[in-house]
Short mmCIF file of N, CA and C in Angstrom, two decimals:
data_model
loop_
_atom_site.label_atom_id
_atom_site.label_comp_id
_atom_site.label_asym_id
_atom_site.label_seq_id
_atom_site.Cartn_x
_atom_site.Cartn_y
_atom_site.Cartn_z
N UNK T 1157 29.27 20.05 -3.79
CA UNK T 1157 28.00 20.13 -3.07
C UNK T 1157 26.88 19.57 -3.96
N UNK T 1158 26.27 18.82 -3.63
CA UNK T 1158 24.76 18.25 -3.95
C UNK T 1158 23.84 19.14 -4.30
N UNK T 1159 23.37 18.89 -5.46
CA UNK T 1159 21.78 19.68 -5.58
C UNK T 1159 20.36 19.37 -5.54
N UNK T 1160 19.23 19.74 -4.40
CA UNK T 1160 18.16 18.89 -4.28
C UNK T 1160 16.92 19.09 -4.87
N UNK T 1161 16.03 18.64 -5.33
CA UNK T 1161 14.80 19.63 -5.10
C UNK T 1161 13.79 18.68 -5.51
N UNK T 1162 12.35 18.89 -5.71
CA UNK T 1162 11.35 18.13 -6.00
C UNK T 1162 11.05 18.56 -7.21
N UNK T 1163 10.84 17.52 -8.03
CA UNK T 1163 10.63 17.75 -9.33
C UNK T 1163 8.99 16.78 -9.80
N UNK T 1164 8.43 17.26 -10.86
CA UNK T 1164 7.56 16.49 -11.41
C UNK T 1164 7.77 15.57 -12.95
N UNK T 1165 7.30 14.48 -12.40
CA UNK T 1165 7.51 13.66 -13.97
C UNK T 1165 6.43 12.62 -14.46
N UNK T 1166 6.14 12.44 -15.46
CA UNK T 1166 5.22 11.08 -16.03
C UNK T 1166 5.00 9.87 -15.05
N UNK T 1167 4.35 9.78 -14.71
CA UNK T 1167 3.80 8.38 -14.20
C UNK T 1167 2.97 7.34 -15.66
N UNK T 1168 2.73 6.28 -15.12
CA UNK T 1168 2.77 5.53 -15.60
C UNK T 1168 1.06 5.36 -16.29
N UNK T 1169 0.28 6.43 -15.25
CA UNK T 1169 -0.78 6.49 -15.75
C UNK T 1169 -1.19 7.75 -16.88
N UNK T 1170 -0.52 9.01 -17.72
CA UNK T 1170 -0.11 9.62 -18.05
C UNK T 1170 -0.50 10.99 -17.26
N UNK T 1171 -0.23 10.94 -16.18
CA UNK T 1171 -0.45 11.99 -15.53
C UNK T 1171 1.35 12.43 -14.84
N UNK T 1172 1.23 13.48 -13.76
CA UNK T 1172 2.24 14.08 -13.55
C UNK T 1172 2.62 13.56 -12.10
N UNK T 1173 3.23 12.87 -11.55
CA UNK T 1173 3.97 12.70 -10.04
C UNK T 1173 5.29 12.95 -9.54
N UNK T 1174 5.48 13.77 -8.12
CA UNK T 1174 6.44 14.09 -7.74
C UNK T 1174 7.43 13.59 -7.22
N UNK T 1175 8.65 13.54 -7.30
CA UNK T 1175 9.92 13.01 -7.05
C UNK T 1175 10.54 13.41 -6.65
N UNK T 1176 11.49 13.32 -5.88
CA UNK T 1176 12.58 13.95 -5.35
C UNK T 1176 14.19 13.65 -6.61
N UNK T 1177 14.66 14.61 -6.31
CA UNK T 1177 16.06 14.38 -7.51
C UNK T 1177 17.03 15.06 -6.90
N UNK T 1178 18.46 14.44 -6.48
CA UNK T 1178 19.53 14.49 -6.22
C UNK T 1178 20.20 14.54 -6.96
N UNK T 1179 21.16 15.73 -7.31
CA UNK T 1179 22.84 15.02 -8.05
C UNK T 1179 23.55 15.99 -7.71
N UNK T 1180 24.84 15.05 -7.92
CA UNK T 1180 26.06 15.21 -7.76
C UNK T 1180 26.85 16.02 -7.80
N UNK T 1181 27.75 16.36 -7.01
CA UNK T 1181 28.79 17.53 -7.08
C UNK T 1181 29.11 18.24 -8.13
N UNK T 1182 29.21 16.99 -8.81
CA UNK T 1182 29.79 17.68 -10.79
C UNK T 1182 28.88 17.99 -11.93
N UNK T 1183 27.55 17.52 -11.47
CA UNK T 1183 26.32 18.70 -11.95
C UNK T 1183 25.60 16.68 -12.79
N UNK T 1184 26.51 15.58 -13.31
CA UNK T 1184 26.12 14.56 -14.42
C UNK T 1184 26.70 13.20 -13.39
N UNK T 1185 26.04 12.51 -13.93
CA UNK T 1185 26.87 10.86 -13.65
C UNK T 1185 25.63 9.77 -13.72
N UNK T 1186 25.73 8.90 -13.29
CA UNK T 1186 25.10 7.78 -13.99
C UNK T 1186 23.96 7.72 -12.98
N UNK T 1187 22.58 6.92 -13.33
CA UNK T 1187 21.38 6.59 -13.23
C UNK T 1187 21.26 6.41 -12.05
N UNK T 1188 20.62 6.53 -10.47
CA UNK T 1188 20.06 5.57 -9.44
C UNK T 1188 18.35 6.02 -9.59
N UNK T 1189 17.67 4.68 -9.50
CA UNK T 1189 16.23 5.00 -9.73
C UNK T 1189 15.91 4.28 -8.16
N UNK T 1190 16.28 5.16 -7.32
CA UNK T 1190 15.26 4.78 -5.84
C UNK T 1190 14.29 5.17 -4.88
N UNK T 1191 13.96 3.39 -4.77
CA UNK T 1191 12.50 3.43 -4.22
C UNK T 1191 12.27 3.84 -2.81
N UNK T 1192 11.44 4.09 -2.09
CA UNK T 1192 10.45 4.39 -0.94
C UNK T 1192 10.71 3.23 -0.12
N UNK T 1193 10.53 2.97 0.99
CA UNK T 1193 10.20 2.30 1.76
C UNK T 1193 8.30 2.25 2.02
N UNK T 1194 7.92 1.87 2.49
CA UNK T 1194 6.32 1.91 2.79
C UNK T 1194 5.77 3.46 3.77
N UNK T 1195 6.91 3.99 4.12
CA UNK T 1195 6.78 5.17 4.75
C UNK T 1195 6.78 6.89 3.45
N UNK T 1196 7.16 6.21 2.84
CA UNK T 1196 7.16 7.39 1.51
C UNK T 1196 8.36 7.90 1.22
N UNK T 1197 8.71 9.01 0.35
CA UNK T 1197 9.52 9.98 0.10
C UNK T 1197 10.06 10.44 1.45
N UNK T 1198 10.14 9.49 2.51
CA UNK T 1198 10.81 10.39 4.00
C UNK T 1198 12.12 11.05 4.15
N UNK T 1199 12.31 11.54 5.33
CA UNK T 1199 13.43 12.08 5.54
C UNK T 1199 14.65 11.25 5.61
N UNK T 1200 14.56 10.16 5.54
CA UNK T 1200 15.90 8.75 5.75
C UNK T 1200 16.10 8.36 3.99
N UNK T 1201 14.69 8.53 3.16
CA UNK T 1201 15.01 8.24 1.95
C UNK T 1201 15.57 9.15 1.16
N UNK T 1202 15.39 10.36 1.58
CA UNK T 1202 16.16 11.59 0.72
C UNK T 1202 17.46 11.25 1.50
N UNK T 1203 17.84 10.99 2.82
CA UNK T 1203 19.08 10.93 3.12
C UNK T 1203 19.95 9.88 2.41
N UNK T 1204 19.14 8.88 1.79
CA UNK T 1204 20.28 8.10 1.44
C UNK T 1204 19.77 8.77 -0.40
N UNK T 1205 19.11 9.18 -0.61
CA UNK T 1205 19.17 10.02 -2.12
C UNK T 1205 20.52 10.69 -2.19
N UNK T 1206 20.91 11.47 -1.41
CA UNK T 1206 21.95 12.49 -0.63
C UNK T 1206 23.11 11.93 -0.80
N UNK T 1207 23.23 10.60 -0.45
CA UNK T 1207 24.86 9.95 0.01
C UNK T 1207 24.76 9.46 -1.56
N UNK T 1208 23.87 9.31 -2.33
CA UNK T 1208 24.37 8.69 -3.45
C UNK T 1208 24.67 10.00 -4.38
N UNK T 1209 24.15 10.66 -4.31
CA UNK T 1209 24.53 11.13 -5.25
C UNK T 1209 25.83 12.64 -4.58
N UNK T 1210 26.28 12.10 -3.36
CA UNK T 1210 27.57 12.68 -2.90
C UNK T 1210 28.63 11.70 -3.42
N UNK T 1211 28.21 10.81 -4.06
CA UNK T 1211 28.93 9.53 -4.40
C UNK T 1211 29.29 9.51 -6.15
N UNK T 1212 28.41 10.58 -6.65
CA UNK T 1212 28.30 10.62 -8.00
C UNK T 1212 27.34 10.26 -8.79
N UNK T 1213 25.99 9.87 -8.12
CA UNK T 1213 24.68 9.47 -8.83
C UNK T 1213 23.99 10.48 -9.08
N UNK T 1214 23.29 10.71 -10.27
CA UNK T 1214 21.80 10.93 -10.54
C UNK T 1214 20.79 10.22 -9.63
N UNK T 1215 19.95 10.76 -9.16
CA UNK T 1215 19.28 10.10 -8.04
C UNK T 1215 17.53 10.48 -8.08
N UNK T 1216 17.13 9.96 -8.49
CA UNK T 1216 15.38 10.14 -8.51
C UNK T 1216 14.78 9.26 -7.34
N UNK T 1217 14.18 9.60 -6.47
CA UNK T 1217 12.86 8.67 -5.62
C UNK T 1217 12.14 9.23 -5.97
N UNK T 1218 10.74 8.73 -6.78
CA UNK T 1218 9.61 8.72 -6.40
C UNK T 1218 8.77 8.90 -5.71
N UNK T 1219 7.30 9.17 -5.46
CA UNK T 1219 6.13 9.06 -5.18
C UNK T 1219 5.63 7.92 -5.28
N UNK T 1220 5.64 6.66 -4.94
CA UNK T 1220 5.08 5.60 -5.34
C UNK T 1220 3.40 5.51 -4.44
N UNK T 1221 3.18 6.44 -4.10
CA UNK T 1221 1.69 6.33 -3.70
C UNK T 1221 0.71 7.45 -4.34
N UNK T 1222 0.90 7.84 -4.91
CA UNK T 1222 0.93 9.20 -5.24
C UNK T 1222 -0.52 9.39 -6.26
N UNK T 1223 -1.18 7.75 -6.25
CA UNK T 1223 -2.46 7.67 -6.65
C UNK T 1223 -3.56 7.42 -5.24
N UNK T 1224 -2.81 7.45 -4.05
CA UNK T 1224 -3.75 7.41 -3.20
C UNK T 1224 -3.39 8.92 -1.92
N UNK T 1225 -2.56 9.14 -1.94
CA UNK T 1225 -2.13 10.46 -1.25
C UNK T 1225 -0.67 11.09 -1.72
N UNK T 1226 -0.70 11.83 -1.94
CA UNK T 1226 0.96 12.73 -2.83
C UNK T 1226 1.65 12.83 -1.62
N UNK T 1227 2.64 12.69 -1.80
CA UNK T 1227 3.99 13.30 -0.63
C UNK T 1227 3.73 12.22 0.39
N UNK T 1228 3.52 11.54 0.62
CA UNK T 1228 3.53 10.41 2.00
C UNK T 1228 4.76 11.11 2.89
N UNK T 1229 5.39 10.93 4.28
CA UNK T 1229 6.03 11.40 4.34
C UNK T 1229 5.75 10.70 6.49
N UNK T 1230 5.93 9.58 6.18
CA UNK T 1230 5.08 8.66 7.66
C UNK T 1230 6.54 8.94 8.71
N UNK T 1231 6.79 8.53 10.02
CA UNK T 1231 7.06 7.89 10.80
C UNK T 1231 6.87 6.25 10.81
N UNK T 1232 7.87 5.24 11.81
CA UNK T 1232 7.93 4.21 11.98
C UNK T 1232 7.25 3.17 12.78
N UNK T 1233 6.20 4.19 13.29
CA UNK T 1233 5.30 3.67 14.54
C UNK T 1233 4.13 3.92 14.88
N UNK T 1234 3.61 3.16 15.49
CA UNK T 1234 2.06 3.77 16.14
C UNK T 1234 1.16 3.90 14.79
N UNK T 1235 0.25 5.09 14.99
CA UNK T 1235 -0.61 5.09 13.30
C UNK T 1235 0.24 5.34 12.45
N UNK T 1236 1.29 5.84 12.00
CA UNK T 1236 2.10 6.28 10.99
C UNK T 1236 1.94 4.81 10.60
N UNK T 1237 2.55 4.13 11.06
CA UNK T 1237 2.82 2.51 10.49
C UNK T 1237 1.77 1.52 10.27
N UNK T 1238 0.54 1.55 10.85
CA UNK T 1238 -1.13 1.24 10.66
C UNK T 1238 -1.05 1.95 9.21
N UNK T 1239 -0.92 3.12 9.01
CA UNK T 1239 -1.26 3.57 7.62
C UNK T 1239 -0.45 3.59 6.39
N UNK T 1240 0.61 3.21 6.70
CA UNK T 1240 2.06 2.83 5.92
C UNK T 1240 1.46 1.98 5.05
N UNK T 1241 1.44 0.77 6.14
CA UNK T 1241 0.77 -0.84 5.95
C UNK T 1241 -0.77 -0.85 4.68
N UNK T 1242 -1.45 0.24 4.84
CA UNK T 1242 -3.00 0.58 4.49
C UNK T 1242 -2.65 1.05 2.97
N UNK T 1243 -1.31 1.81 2.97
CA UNK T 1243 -0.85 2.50 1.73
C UNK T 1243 -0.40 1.40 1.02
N UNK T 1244 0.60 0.73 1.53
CA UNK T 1244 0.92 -0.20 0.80
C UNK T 1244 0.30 -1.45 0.13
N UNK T 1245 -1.07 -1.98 1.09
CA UNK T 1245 -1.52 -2.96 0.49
C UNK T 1245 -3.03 -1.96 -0.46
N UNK T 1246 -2.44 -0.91 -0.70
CA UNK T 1246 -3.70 -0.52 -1.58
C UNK T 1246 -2.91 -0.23 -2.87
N UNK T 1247 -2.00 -0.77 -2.87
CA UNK T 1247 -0.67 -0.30 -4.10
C UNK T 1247 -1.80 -1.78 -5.27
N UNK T 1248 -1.74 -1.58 -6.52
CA UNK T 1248 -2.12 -2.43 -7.72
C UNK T 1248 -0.55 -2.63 -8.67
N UNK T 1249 -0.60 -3.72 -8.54
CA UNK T 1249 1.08 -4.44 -8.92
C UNK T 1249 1.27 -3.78 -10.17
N UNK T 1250 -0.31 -3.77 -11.46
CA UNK T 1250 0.11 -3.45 -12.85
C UNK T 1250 0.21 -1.76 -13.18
N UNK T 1251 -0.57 -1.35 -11.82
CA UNK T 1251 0.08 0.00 -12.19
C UNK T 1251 1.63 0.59 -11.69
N UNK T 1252 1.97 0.00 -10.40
CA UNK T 1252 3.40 0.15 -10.05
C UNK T 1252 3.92 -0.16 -11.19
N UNK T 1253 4.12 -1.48 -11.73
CA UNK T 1253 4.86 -1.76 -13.33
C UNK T 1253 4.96 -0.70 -13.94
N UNK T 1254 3.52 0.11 -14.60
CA UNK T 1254 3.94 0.99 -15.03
C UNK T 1254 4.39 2.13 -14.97
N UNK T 1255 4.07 2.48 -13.68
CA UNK T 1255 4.80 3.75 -13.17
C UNK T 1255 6.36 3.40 -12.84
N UNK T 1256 6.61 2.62 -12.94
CA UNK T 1256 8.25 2.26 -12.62
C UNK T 1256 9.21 2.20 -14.19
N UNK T 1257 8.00 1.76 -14.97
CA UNK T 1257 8.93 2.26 -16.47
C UNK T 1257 8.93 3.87 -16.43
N UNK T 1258 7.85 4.15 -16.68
CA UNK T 1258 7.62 5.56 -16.75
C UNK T 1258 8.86 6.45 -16.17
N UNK T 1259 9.30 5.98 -14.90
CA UNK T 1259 10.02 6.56 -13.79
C UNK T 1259 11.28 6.34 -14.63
N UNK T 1260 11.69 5.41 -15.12
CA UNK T 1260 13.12 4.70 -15.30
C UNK T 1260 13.30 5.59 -16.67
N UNK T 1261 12.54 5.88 -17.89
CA UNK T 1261 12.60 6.43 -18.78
C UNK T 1261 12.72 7.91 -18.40
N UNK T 1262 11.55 8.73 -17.82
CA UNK T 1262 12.37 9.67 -17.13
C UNK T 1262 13.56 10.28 -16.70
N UNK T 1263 13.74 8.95 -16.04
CA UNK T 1263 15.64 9.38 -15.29
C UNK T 1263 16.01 9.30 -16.08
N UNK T 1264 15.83 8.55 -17.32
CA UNK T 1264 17.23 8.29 -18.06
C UNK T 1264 17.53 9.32 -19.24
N UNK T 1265 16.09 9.80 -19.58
CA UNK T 1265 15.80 11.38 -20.10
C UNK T 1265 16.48 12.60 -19.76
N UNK T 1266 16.63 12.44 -18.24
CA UNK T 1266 17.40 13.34 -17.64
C UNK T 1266 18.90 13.72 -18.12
N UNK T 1267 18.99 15.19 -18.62
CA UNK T 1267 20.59 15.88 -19.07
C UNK T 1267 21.52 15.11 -18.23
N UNK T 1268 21.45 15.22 -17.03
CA UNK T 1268 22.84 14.86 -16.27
C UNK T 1268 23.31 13.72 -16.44
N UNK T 1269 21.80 12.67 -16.92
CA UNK T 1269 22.14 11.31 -16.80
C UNK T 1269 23.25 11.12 -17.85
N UNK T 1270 24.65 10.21 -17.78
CA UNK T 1270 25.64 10.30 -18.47
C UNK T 1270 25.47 9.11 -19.40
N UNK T 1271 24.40 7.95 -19.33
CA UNK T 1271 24.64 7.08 -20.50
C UNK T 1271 22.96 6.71 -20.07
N UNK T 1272 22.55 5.02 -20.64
CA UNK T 1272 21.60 4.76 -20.39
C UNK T 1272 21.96 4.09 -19.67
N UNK T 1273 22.47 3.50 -19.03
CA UNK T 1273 22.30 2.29 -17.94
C UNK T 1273 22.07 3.32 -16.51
N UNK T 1274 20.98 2.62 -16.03
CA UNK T 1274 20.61 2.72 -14.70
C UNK T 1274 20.18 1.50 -13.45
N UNK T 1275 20.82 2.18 -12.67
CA UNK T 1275 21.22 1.23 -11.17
C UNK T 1275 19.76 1.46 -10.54
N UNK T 1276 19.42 0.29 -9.60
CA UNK T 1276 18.06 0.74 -8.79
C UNK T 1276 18.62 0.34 -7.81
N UNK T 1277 17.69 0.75 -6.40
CA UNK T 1277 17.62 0.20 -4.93
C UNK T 1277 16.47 0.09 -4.18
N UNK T 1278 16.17 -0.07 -3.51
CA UNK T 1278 15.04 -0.20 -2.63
C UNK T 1278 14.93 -1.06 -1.65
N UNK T 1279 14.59 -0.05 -0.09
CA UNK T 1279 14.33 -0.75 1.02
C UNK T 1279 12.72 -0.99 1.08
N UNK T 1280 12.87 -1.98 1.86
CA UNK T 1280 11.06 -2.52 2.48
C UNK T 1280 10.63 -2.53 1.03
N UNK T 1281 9.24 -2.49 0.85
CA UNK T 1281 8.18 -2.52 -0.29
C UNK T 1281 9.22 -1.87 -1.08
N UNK T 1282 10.21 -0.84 -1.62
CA UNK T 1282 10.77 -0.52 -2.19
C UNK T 1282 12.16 -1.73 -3.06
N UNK T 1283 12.00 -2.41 -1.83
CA UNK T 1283 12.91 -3.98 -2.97
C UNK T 1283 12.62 -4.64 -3.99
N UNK T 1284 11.38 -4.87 -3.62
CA UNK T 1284 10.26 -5.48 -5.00
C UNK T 1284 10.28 -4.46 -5.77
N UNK T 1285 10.36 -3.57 -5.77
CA UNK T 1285 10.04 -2.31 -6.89
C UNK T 1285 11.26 -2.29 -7.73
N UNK T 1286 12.47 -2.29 -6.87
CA UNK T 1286 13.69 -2.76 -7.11
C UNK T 1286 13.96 -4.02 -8.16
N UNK T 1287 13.27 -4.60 -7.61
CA UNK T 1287 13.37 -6.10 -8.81
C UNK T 1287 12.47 -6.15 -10.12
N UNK T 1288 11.17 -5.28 -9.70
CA UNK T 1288 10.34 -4.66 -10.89
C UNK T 1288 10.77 -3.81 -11.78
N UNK T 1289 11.47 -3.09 -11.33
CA UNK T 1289 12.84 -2.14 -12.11
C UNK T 1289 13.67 -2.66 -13.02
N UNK T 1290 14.29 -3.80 -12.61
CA UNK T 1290 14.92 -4.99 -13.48
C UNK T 1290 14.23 -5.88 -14.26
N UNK T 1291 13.52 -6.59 -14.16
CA UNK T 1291 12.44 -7.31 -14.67
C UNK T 1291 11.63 -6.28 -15.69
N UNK T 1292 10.94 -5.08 -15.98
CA UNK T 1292 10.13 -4.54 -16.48
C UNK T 1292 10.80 -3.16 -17.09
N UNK T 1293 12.14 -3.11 -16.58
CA UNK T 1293 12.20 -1.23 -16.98
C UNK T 1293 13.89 -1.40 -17.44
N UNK T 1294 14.58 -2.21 -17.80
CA UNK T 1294 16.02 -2.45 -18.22
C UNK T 1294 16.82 -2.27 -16.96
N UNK T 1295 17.00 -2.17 -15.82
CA UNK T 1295 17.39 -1.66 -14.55
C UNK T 1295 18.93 -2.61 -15.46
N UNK T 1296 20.72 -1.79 -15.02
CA UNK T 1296 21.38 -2.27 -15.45
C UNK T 1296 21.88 -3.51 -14.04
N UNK T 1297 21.34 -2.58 -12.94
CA UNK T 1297 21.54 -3.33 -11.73
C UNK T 1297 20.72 -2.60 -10.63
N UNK T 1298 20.75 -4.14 -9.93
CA UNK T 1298 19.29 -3.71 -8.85
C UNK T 1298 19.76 -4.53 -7.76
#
């Protein structure tokens, strides 16, 4: 059985932001650092937090808005998605950078985590973050 819960960790600005953290049946296993979609920490992104780490991951998502409203937590339509859109283009590229090291050092801080290499993913706005992960934070794969 999976264990879930919301946890707080370093952001990139040295303050504290919330995450969600998944793992695995066997309590340890290796790195996933995943991202948000433009809808936030939702209920589809903890679900696939869930399958990974039913799979054997360490599993952190983020807060990646979490300098303009904590917990995002949208729908796919109507204003949910007007303000998705509003969240996202108010995102600043050099602070994501750094909140995405921040994030990646974190996880990898983490007891359970079993080595340093860590895997990323990310849907929507969360792909680029994905490739920012690799590019900026050692991501072993993205």
């Amino acid at each position: 059985m999976i264990s879930t819960q919301w946890i707080s960790i370093p952001n990139g600005a040295g303050t504290q932001t919330d995450a969600y953290l998944a793992l695995p049946p066997g309590g340890s296993g290796p790195a996933l650092l995943l991202f948000q979609e433009i809808f936030g920490v939702n209920r589809h992104i903890r679900a696939v937090a869930d399958q990974y780490a039913a799979a054997g991951y360490v599993v952190l998502a983020p807060d990646m808005f979490w300098a303009q409203q904590k917990r995002v937590e949208l729908g796919y339509a109507g204003d949910d998605l007007e303000k998705a859109y509003a969240l996202m283009n108010g995102c600043v590229q050099d602070a994501l950078i750094a909140d995405i090291k921040a994030y990646a050092a974190a996880l990898r801080a983490r007891p359970e985590v079993i080595d340093q290499r860590m895997g990323t993913l990310g849907f929507c706005m969360g792909g680029r973050m994905a490739y920012f992960a690799a590019a900026y934070a050692n991501a072993t794969a993205a």
